[in-house]
mmCIF file of C-alpha atoms in Angstrom:
data_model
loop_
_atom_site.group_PDB
_atom_site.id
_atom_site.type_symbol
_atom_site.label_atom_id
_atom_site.label_comp_id
_atom_site.label_asym_id
_atom_site.label_seq_id
_atom_site.Cartn_x
_atom_site.Cartn_y
_atom_site.Cartn_z
ATOM 1 C CA MET I 1 -23.776 30.902 -16.137
ATOM 2 C CA ARG I 2 -23.919 28.072 -13.613
ATOM 3 C CA THR I 3 -23.372 25.489 -16.380
ATOM 4 C CA ILE I 4 -20.356 27.349 -17.766
ATOM 5 C CA LEU I 5 -18.853 27.641 -14.285
ATOM 6 C CA LEU I 6 -19.429 23.931 -13.678
ATOM 7 C CA VAL I 7 -17.717 22.950 -16.932
ATOM 8 C CA ALA I 8 -14.771 25.246 -16.173
ATOM 9 C CA ILE I 9 -14.377 23.799 -12.677
ATOM 10 C CA SER I 10 -14.505 20.240 -14.018
ATOM 11 C CA VAL I 11 -11.863 20.940 -16.671
ATOM 12 C CA VAL I 12 -9.540 22.678 -14.199
ATOM 13 C CA LEU I 13 -9.964 19.872 -11.681
ATOM 14 C CA PHE I 14 -9.163 17.141 -14.181
ATOM 15 C CA ILE I 15 -6.130 19.027 -15.504
ATOM 16 C CA CYS I 16 -4.802 19.466 -11.947
ATOM 17 C CA VAL I 17 -5.037 15.759 -11.180
ATOM 18 C CA ALA I 18 -3.582 14.777 -14.575
ATOM 19 C CA VAL I 19 -0.636 17.170 -14.283
ATOM 20 C CA LEU I 20 0.088 16.070 -10.709
ATOM 21 C CA VAL I 21 0.243 12.356 -11.489
ATOM 22 C CA ASP I 22 2.022 12.826 -14.835
ATOM 23 C CA ALA I 23 4.630 15.015 -13.137
ATOM 24 C CA LEU I 24 5.124 12.302 -10.550
ATOM 25 C CA ALA I 25 5.730 9.676 -13.229
ATOM 26 C CA GLY I 26 7.993 11.977 -15.255
ATOM 27 C CA PHE I 27 10.137 12.946 -12.265
ATOM 28 C CA ALA I 28 10.528 9.295 -11.343
ATOM 29 C CA ARG I 29 11.642 8.331 -14.852
ATOM 30 C CA LYS I 30 14.134 11.184 -15.141
ATOM 31 C CA SER I 31 15.551 10.781 -11.639
ATOM 32 C CA ARG I 32 16.292 7.092 -12.100
ATOM 33 C CA GLY I 33 18.368 7.711 -15.211
ATOM 34 C CA ILE I 34 18.053 4.043 -16.198
ATOM 35 C CA ASP I 35 18.274 2.684 -19.729
ATOM 36 C CA GLU I 36 15.083 0.639 -19.767
ATOM 37 C CA ASP I 37 16.219 -1.377 -22.787
ATOM 38 C CA ALA I 38 19.379 -2.373 -20.922
ATOM 39 C CA VAL I 39 17.306 -3.333 -17.906
ATOM 40 C CA ASP I 40 15.073 -5.468 -20.119
ATOM 41 C CA ARG I 41 18.097 -7.231 -21.616
ATOM 42 C CA ARG I 42 19.499 -7.893 -18.170
ATOM 43 C CA LEU I 43 16.193 -9.238 -16.876
ATOM 44 C CA GLY I 44 15.857 -11.411 -19.958
ATOM 45 C CA ALA I 45 18.856 -13.398 -18.724
ATOM 46 C CA VAL I 46 17.360 -14.046 -15.294
ATOM 47 C CA ALA I 47 16.838 -17.756 -14.822
ATOM 48 C CA LEU I 48 13.801 -17.413 -12.585
ATOM 49 C CA SER I 49 11.334 -16.983 -15.413
ATOM 50 C CA ARG I 50 8.318 -17.558 -13.166
ATOM 51 C CA TYR I 51 9.009 -14.274 -11.398
ATOM 52 C CA GLN I 52 10.525 -12.306 -14.243
ATOM 53 C CA GLU I 53 7.712 -9.796 -14.671
ATOM 54 C CA SER I 54 7.406 -8.998 -10.979
ATOM 55 C CA GLN I 55 11.194 -8.695 -10.706
ATOM 56 C CA ARG I 56 11.191 -6.214 -13.569
ATOM 57 C CA ILE I 57 8.607 -4.015 -11.872
ATOM 58 C CA ASP I 58 10.287 -4.122 -8.460
ATOM 59 C CA ILE I 59 13.836 -3.577 -9.741
ATOM 60 C CA LEU I 60 12.793 -0.632 -11.884
ATOM 61 C CA LEU I 61 11.033 0.954 -8.923
ATOM 62 C CA SER I 62 13.684 0.206 -6.329
ATOM 63 C CA ASN I 63 16.793 1.251 -8.267
ATOM 64 C CA GLY I 64 15.807 4.910 -8.167
ATOM 65 C CA ARG I 65 14.981 4.879 -4.504
ATOM 66 C CA GLY I 66 18.180 6.498 -3.288
ATOM 67 C CA SER I 67 18.853 8.856 -6.209
ATOM 68 C CA TRP I 68 15.773 11.067 -6.393
ATOM 69 C CA ALA I 69 17.063 14.624 -6.383
ATOM 70 C CA TRP I 70 13.649 16.007 -5.522
ATOM 71 C CA GLN I 71 12.817 13.733 -2.608
ATOM 72 C CA HIS I 72 13.595 16.405 -0.005
ATOM 73 C CA LEU I 73 11.602 19.065 -1.880
ATOM 74 C CA VAL I 74 8.419 17.059 -2.447
ATOM 75 C CA PRO I 75 8.159 14.379 0.266
ATOM 76 C CA SER I 76 4.633 13.372 -0.815
ATOM 77 C CA PHE I 77 5.986 12.135 -4.170
ATOM 78 C CA VAL I 78 8.396 9.833 -2.355
ATOM 79 C CA PHE I 79 5.547 8.571 -0.188
ATOM 80 C CA ILE I 80 3.426 7.735 -3.247
ATOM 81 C CA GLN I 81 6.294 6.028 -5.068
ATOM 82 C CA ARG I 82 7.143 3.958 -1.993
ATOM 83 C CA LEU I 83 3.457 3.118 -1.613
ATOM 84 C CA ILE I 84 3.282 1.893 -5.223
ATOM 85 C CA LEU I 85 6.428 -0.172 -4.694
ATOM 86 C CA GLN I 86 5.265 -1.765 -1.454
ATOM 87 C CA SER I 87 1.733 -2.445 -2.710
ATOM 88 C CA GLY I 88 2.998 -4.548 -5.620
ATOM 89 C CA THR I 89 0.286 -3.149 -7.888
ATOM 90 C CA LYS I 90 0.433 -3.878 -11.606
ATOM 91 C CA ARG I 91 -1.214 -0.568 -12.500
ATOM 92 C CA SER I 92 0.927 2.184 -13.950
ATOM 93 C CA PRO I 93 0.891 5.785 -12.679
ATOM 94 C CA THR I 94 -1.052 6.716 -15.826
ATOM 95 C CA GLU I 95 -3.823 4.259 -14.983
ATOM 96 C CA LEU I 96 -3.948 5.582 -11.434
ATOM 97 C CA MET I 97 -4.160 9.095 -12.866
ATOM 98 C CA TRP I 98 -7.202 8.219 -14.965
ATOM 99 C CA ILE I 99 -8.880 6.463 -12.046
ATOM 100 C CA GLY I 100 -8.319 9.373 -9.654
ATOM 101 C CA GLY I 101 -9.192 11.973 -12.285
ATOM 102 C CA GLY I 102 -12.419 10.208 -13.213
ATOM 103 C CA ILE I 103 -13.538 9.937 -9.604
ATOM 104 C CA ALA I 104 -12.599 13.577 -8.944
ATOM 105 C CA LEU I 105 -14.459 14.788 -12.023
ATOM 106 C CA ALA I 106 -17.626 12.834 -11.223
ATOM 107 C CA THR I 107 -17.592 13.925 -7.582
ATOM 108 C CA ALA I 108 -16.993 17.575 -8.418
ATOM 109 C CA GLY I 109 -19.851 17.558 -10.914
ATOM 110 C CA ALA I 110 -22.262 15.967 -8.457
ATOM 111 C CA VAL I 111 -21.290 18.363 -5.653
ATOM 112 C CA ALA I 112 -21.566 21.393 -7.951
ATOM 113 C CA PHE I 113 -25.115 20.440 -8.915
ATOM 114 C CA ILE I 114 -26.155 19.879 -5.305
ATOM 115 C CA MET I 115 -24.505 22.923 -3.724
ATOM 116 C CA PRO I 116 -26.000 26.416 -3.898
ATOM 117 C CA ALA I 117 -24.493 28.785 -6.461
ATOM 118 C CA TYR I 118 -22.336 30.620 -3.924
ATOM 119 C CA LEU I 119 -20.776 27.333 -2.748
ATOM 120 C CA VAL I 120 -20.014 25.867 -6.188
ATOM 121 C CA LEU I 121 -16.278 26.526 -5.789
ATOM 122 C CA LEU I 122 -16.231 24.045 -2.900
ATOM 123 C CA SER I 123 -16.611 21.296 -5.496
ATOM 124 C CA ILE I 124 -12.925 21.691 -6.439
ATOM 125 C CA PRO I 125 -11.367 20.694 -3.069
ATOM 126 C CA VAL I 126 -14.098 18.105 -2.496
ATOM 127 C CA GLY I 127 -13.414 16.567 -5.909
ATOM 128 C CA LEU I 128 -9.647 16.562 -5.340
ATOM 129 C CA VAL I 129 -10.032 14.836 -1.989
ATOM 130 C CA CYS I 130 -12.490 12.276 -3.352
ATOM 131 C CA GLY I 131 -10.238 11.637 -6.364
ATOM 132 C CA VAL I 132 -6.953 11.227 -4.506
ATOM 133 C CA ALA I 133 -8.186 9.524 -1.327
ATOM 134 C CA PRO I 134 -9.555 6.319 -2.965
ATOM 135 C CA VAL I 135 -6.305 5.808 -4.882
ATOM 136 C CA ILE I 136 -4.146 6.337 -1.794
ATOM 137 C CA PHE I 137 -6.324 4.195 0.462
ATOM 138 C CA GLY I 138 -6.540 1.515 -2.239
ATOM 139 C CA LEU I 139 -2.744 1.353 -2.476
ATOM 140 C CA MET I 140 -2.493 1.262 1.315
ATOM 141 C CA ARG I 141 -4.978 -1.621 1.383
ATOM 142 C CA LEU I 142 -2.981 -3.532 -1.240
ATOM 143 C CA ARG I 143 0.211 -2.867 0.711
ATOM 144 C CA ALA I 144 -1.360 -4.161 3.931
ATOM 145 C CA LYS I 145 -2.569 -7.333 2.184
ATOM 146 C CA ARG I 146 0.817 -7.918 0.564
ATOM 147 C CA ILE I 147 2.725 -7.398 3.803
ATOM 148 C CA SER I 148 0.305 -9.662 5.685
ATOM 149 C CA LEU I 149 0.745 -12.428 3.099
ATOM 150 C CA PHE I 150 4.516 -11.948 3.212
ATOM 151 C CA GLU I 151 4.450 -12.374 6.995
ATOM 152 C CA GLU I 152 2.475 -15.612 6.664
ATOM 153 C CA GLN I 153 4.918 -16.968 4.073
ATOM 154 C CA LEU I 154 8.058 -15.978 5.994
ATOM 155 C CA PRO I 155 8.113 -19.019 8.366
ATOM 156 C CA ASP I 156 7.890 -21.361 5.360
ATOM 157 C CA ALA I 157 10.737 -19.477 3.696
ATOM 158 C CA ILE I 158 12.885 -19.736 6.830
ATOM 159 C CA ASP I 159 12.148 -23.470 7.147
ATOM 160 C CA LEU I 160 13.116 -23.940 3.499
ATOM 161 C CA ALA I 161 16.372 -22.066 4.122
ATOM 162 C CA VAL I 162 17.061 -24.222 7.197
ATOM 163 C CA ARG I 163 16.602 -27.441 5.202
ATOM 164 C CA SER I 164 18.832 -26.093 2.455
ATOM 165 C CA LEU I 165 21.553 -25.157 4.962
ATOM 166 C CA LYS I 166 21.351 -28.568 6.639
ATOM 167 C CA VAL I 167 22.216 -30.356 3.398
ATOM 168 C CA GLY I 168 25.288 -28.167 2.971
ATOM 169 C CA HIS I 169 24.132 -25.378 0.666
ATOM 170 C CA PRO I 170 25.403 -21.825 1.295
ATOM 171 C CA MET I 171 22.973 -19.077 2.255
ATOM 172 C CA SER I 172 23.060 -17.625 -1.263
ATOM 173 C CA SER I 173 21.818 -20.934 -2.674
ATOM 174 C CA ALA I 174 19.143 -21.105 0.038
ATOM 175 C CA ILE I 175 17.858 -17.698 -1.081
ATOM 176 C CA GLY I 176 17.667 -18.986 -4.650
ATOM 177 C CA VAL I 177 15.713 -22.049 -3.513
ATOM 178 C CA ILE I 178 13.196 -19.821 -1.718
ATOM 179 C CA ALA I 179 12.824 -17.706 -4.865
ATOM 180 C CA ARG I 180 12.117 -20.769 -7.018
ATOM 181 C CA GLU I 181 9.829 -22.693 -4.684
ATOM 182 C CA LEU I 182 7.599 -20.097 -3.000
ATOM 183 C CA PRO I 183 4.853 -18.040 -4.671
ATOM 184 C CA SER I 184 4.345 -14.285 -4.713
ATOM 185 C CA PRO I 185 4.968 -12.012 -2.885
ATOM 186 C CA ILE I 186 7.855 -13.641 -1.022
ATOM 187 C CA GLY I 187 9.190 -15.531 -4.051
ATOM 188 C CA PRO I 188 9.795 -12.465 -6.243
ATOM 189 C CA GLU I 189 11.310 -10.538 -3.328
ATOM 190 C CA PHE I 190 13.851 -13.274 -2.631
ATOM 191 C CA ALA I 191 14.446 -13.565 -6.387
ATOM 192 C CA ILE I 192 15.489 -9.911 -6.434
ATOM 193 C CA ALA I 193 17.775 -10.552 -3.439
ATOM 194 C CA ALA I 194 19.305 -13.598 -5.182
ATOM 195 C CA ASP I 195 19.861 -11.522 -8.320
ATOM 196 C CA LYS I 196 21.630 -8.785 -6.351
ATOM 197 C CA VAL I 197 23.784 -11.298 -4.479
ATOM 198 C CA SER I 198 24.842 -12.832 -7.795
ATOM 199 C CA TYR I 199 25.932 -9.356 -8.946
ATOM 200 C CA GLY I 200 28.240 -8.950 -5.945
ATOM 201 C CA MET I 201 26.107 -7.506 -3.149
ATOM 202 C CA SER I 202 26.516 -9.093 0.268
ATOM 203 C CA ILE I 203 23.675 -11.204 1.632
ATOM 204 C CA PRO I 204 22.904 -8.906 4.625
ATOM 205 C CA GLU I 205 22.769 -5.883 2.305
ATOM 206 C CA ALA I 206 20.448 -7.650 -0.149
ATOM 207 C CA LEU I 207 18.150 -8.781 2.658
ATOM 208 C CA GLY I 208 18.303 -5.298 4.178
ATOM 209 C CA GLU I 209 17.077 -3.761 0.919
ATOM 210 C CA MET I 210 14.287 -6.326 0.872
ATOM 211 C CA GLN I 211 13.339 -5.263 4.390
ATOM 212 C CA ALA I 212 13.150 -1.651 3.151
ATOM 213 C CA ARG I 213 10.796 -2.718 0.355
ATOM 214 C CA VAL I 214 8.709 -4.947 2.641
ATOM 215 C CA PRO I 215 8.606 -3.385 6.145
ATOM 216 C CA VAL I 216 8.068 -6.580 8.141
ATOM 217 C CA THR I 217 9.484 -6.719 11.677
ATOM 218 C CA ASP I 218 10.159 -10.460 11.554
ATOM 219 C CA LEU I 219 12.224 -9.989 8.398
ATOM 220 C CA SER I 220 14.536 -7.625 10.279
ATOM 221 C CA TYR I 221 15.252 -10.443 12.749
ATOM 222 C CA LEU I 222 16.254 -12.643 9.817
ATOM 223 C CA VAL I 223 18.560 -9.915 8.524
ATOM 224 C CA VAL I 224 20.189 -9.514 11.949
ATOM 225 C CA ALA I 225 20.683 -13.284 12.335
ATOM 226 C CA VAL I 226 22.367 -13.563 8.930
ATOM 227 C CA GLN I 227 24.521 -10.494 9.598
ATOM 228 C CA ILE I 228 25.705 -11.819 12.977
ATOM 229 C CA GLN I 229 26.550 -15.197 11.452
ATOM 230 C CA GLU I 230 28.513 -13.546 8.636
ATOM 231 C CA GLU I 231 30.488 -11.234 10.933
ATOM 232 C CA SER I 232 31.151 -13.402 13.991
ATOM 233 C CA GLY I 233 30.009 -16.910 13.081
ATOM 234 C CA GLY I 234 27.550 -19.081 14.950
ATOM 235 C CA ASN I 235 24.925 -21.734 14.358
ATOM 236 C CA LEU I 236 22.717 -20.088 11.749
ATOM 237 C CA VAL I 237 20.549 -23.196 11.339
ATOM 238 C CA GLU I 238 19.599 -23.187 15.025
ATOM 239 C CA SER I 239 18.938 -19.431 15.052
ATOM 240 C CA LEU I 240 16.687 -19.583 12.006
ATOM 241 C CA GLY I 241 14.846 -22.627 13.351
ATOM 242 C CA LYS I 242 14.026 -20.837 16.609
ATOM 243 C CA LEU I 243 12.997 -17.705 14.705
ATOM 244 C CA SER I 244 10.570 -19.734 12.587
ATOM 245 C CA THR I 245 9.055 -21.313 15.704
ATOM 246 C CA VAL I 246 8.588 -17.925 17.397
ATOM 247 C CA ILE I 247 6.899 -16.451 14.311
ATOM 248 C CA ARG I 248 4.496 -19.400 14.038
ATOM 249 C CA ASP I 249 3.608 -19.201 17.741
ATOM 250 C CA ARG I 250 2.925 -15.486 17.424
ATOM 251 C CA PHE I 251 0.597 -16.063 14.475
ATOM 252 C CA ARG I 252 -1.206 -18.780 16.417
ATOM 253 C CA MET I 253 -1.725 -16.414 19.371
ATOM 254 C CA PHE I 254 -2.867 -13.610 17.069
ATOM 255 C CA ARG I 255 -5.499 -15.778 15.370
ATOM 256 C CA LYS I 256 -6.750 -16.995 18.738
ATOM 257 C CA ALA I 257 -7.086 -13.404 19.971
ATOM 258 C CA ARG I 258 -8.973 -12.399 16.814
ATOM 259 C CA ALA I 259 -11.376 -15.296 17.281
ATOM 260 C CA ILE I 260 -12.048 -14.219 20.874
ATOM 261 C CA THR I 261 -12.646 -10.571 19.895
ATOM 262 C CA ALA I 262 -14.688 -11.330 16.750
ATOM 263 C CA GLU I 263 -17.976 -10.345 18.409
ATOM 264 C CA GLY I 264 -16.598 -6.982 19.500
ATOM 265 C CA ARG I 265 -15.255 -6.209 16.030
ATOM 266 C CA ILE I 266 -18.568 -7.076 14.372
ATOM 267 C CA SER I 267 -20.399 -4.874 16.887
ATOM 268 C CA ALA I 268 -18.016 -2.026 16.121
ATOM 269 C CA TRP I 269 -18.713 -2.274 12.397
ATOM 270 C CA LEU I 270 -22.475 -2.432 12.940
ATOM 271 C CA LEU I 271 -22.420 0.612 15.222
ATOM 272 C CA SER I 272 -20.329 2.504 12.668
ATOM 273 C CA ILE I 273 -22.517 1.667 9.664
ATOM 274 C CA PHE I 274 -25.888 1.967 11.420
ATOM 275 C CA PRO I 275 -26.202 5.814 11.301
ATOM 276 C CA PHE I 276 -25.488 5.892 7.559
ATOM 277 C CA VAL I 277 -28.024 3.117 6.899
ATOM 278 C CA ILE I 278 -30.697 4.934 8.930
ATOM 279 C CA GLY I 279 -30.008 8.227 7.158
ATOM 280 C CA CYS I 280 -30.250 6.654 3.697
ATOM 281 C CA GLY I 281 -33.393 4.770 4.710
ATOM 282 C CA VAL I 282 -35.109 7.955 5.887
ATOM 283 C CA LEU I 283 -34.253 9.722 2.622
ATOM 284 C CA ILE I 284 -35.641 6.813 0.589
ATOM 285 C CA VAL I 285 -38.858 6.420 2.583
ATOM 286 C CA LYS I 286 -39.537 10.140 3.008
ATOM 287 C CA PRO I 287 -37.320 12.294 0.744
ATOM 288 C CA ASP I 288 -38.700 15.579 2.123
ATOM 289 C CA TYR I 289 -37.961 14.653 5.748
ATOM 290 C CA TYR I 290 -35.045 17.106 6.070
ATOM 291 C CA SER I 291 -36.444 19.771 3.723
ATOM 292 C CA GLN I 292 -38.112 21.622 6.597
ATOM 293 C CA VAL I 293 -34.807 22.265 8.350
ATOM 294 C CA MET I 294 -32.405 22.568 5.396
ATOM 295 C CA ASP I 295 -32.924 26.329 5.281
ATOM 296 C CA TYR I 296 -31.940 26.664 8.940
ATOM 297 C CA PRO I 297 -28.716 28.749 9.159
ATOM 298 C CA HIS I 298 -26.767 26.166 11.135
ATOM 299 C CA PHE I 299 -27.973 23.099 9.217
ATOM 300 C CA THR I 300 -24.893 22.789 6.981
ATOM 301 C CA GLY I 301 -22.458 23.189 9.862
ATOM 302 C CA LEU I 302 -24.276 20.662 12.024
ATOM 303 C CA ALA I 303 -24.498 18.186 9.138
ATOM 304 C CA VAL I 304 -20.770 18.472 8.395
ATOM 305 C CA THR I 305 -19.910 18.148 12.103
ATOM 306 C CA THR I 306 -22.074 15.042 12.399
ATOM 307 C CA ALA I 307 -20.424 13.469 9.354
ATOM 308 C CA ILE I 308 -16.953 14.195 10.741
ATOM 309 C CA LEU I 309 -17.853 12.701 14.130
ATOM 310 C CA LEU I 310 -19.217 9.567 12.436
ATOM 311 C CA VAL I 311 -15.961 9.138 10.508
ATOM 312 C CA VAL I 312 -13.937 9.692 13.697
ATOM 313 C CA ASN I 313 -16.107 7.067 15.367
ATOM 314 C CA ILE I 314 -15.181 4.546 12.657
ATOM 315 C CA PHE I 315 -11.456 5.107 13.202
ATOM 316 C CA ALA I 316 -11.875 5.024 16.993
ATOM 317 C CA MET I 317 -13.726 1.705 16.816
ATOM 318 C CA ARG I 318 -11.046 0.300 14.539
ATOM 319 C CA PHE I 319 -8.311 1.474 16.916
ATOM 320 C CA LEU I 320 -10.007 -0.167 19.898
ATOM 321 C CA THR I 321 -10.403 -3.511 18.109
ATOM 322 C CA ASP I 322 -6.983 -3.550 16.402
ATOM 323 C CA LEU I 323 -4.734 -6.063 18.150
ATOM 324 C CA LYS I 324 -0.949 -5.789 18.146
ATOM 325 C CA ILE I 325 0.796 -9.041 19.038
#
């Protein structure tokens, strides 16, 4: 009976994850209403062949951003789609479905074998959480890395635009130069902006859409500077030069602060990992160490509370050592 229940739970769990992710992908495709063959033909004419594949992914994802009819009904779908867009991942929603479903299935099976018979149903929510959380946190990690790299490349892009403006090129040509000369992720993003400008969109609007795809504060300053110059005039070269200097100085201060606080951050990680290492070591050296108290009525509650407090401790340590400059 226990085996049959376990198999049924595993099948239901996998179907739930598969249907959820497949529905997400299907809604996105239908809501965009884009002829993918026409998009491919259009992208085939893009001159920036080095960034063609990344442009294709980003344009396909971004064109449906404002036309999703279901975005107010299911906000979590919009969050996941925006997360996929901002992370720049090459994996499709189907691949993410298989990854999350596999993790959920394995976790649910392991939990069902460990738990007592009357707690077997808890394997379903535990499996769902363990299947969805790694995918979401993985995408968030990729997004953080991509945004961080974009921030580091932004001063170089601004300097390149300044040099292009000094020799007499318009801002639209400067954007094209940035797209051709700089690597990913900033190169493909500016390539998309250059493509949209060539199709008639204004430069501030194109840069504003880029800022929506890549939420970088310094990029918003660039958008404001270009918008002010377009509406009321001014020395754009001087404004961009000062902006580049400020961004570089801020990065220099941030790296100096991280070097000073390196010892504290390492101590925080050691203090966070130490309880888990000790617990695993005790179980390896003496597996029956906790067997004498596992039948105690409050053992499960105390164990869960301890685990939650340890996780909260990790986030608290990270918050205390996270510098905002």
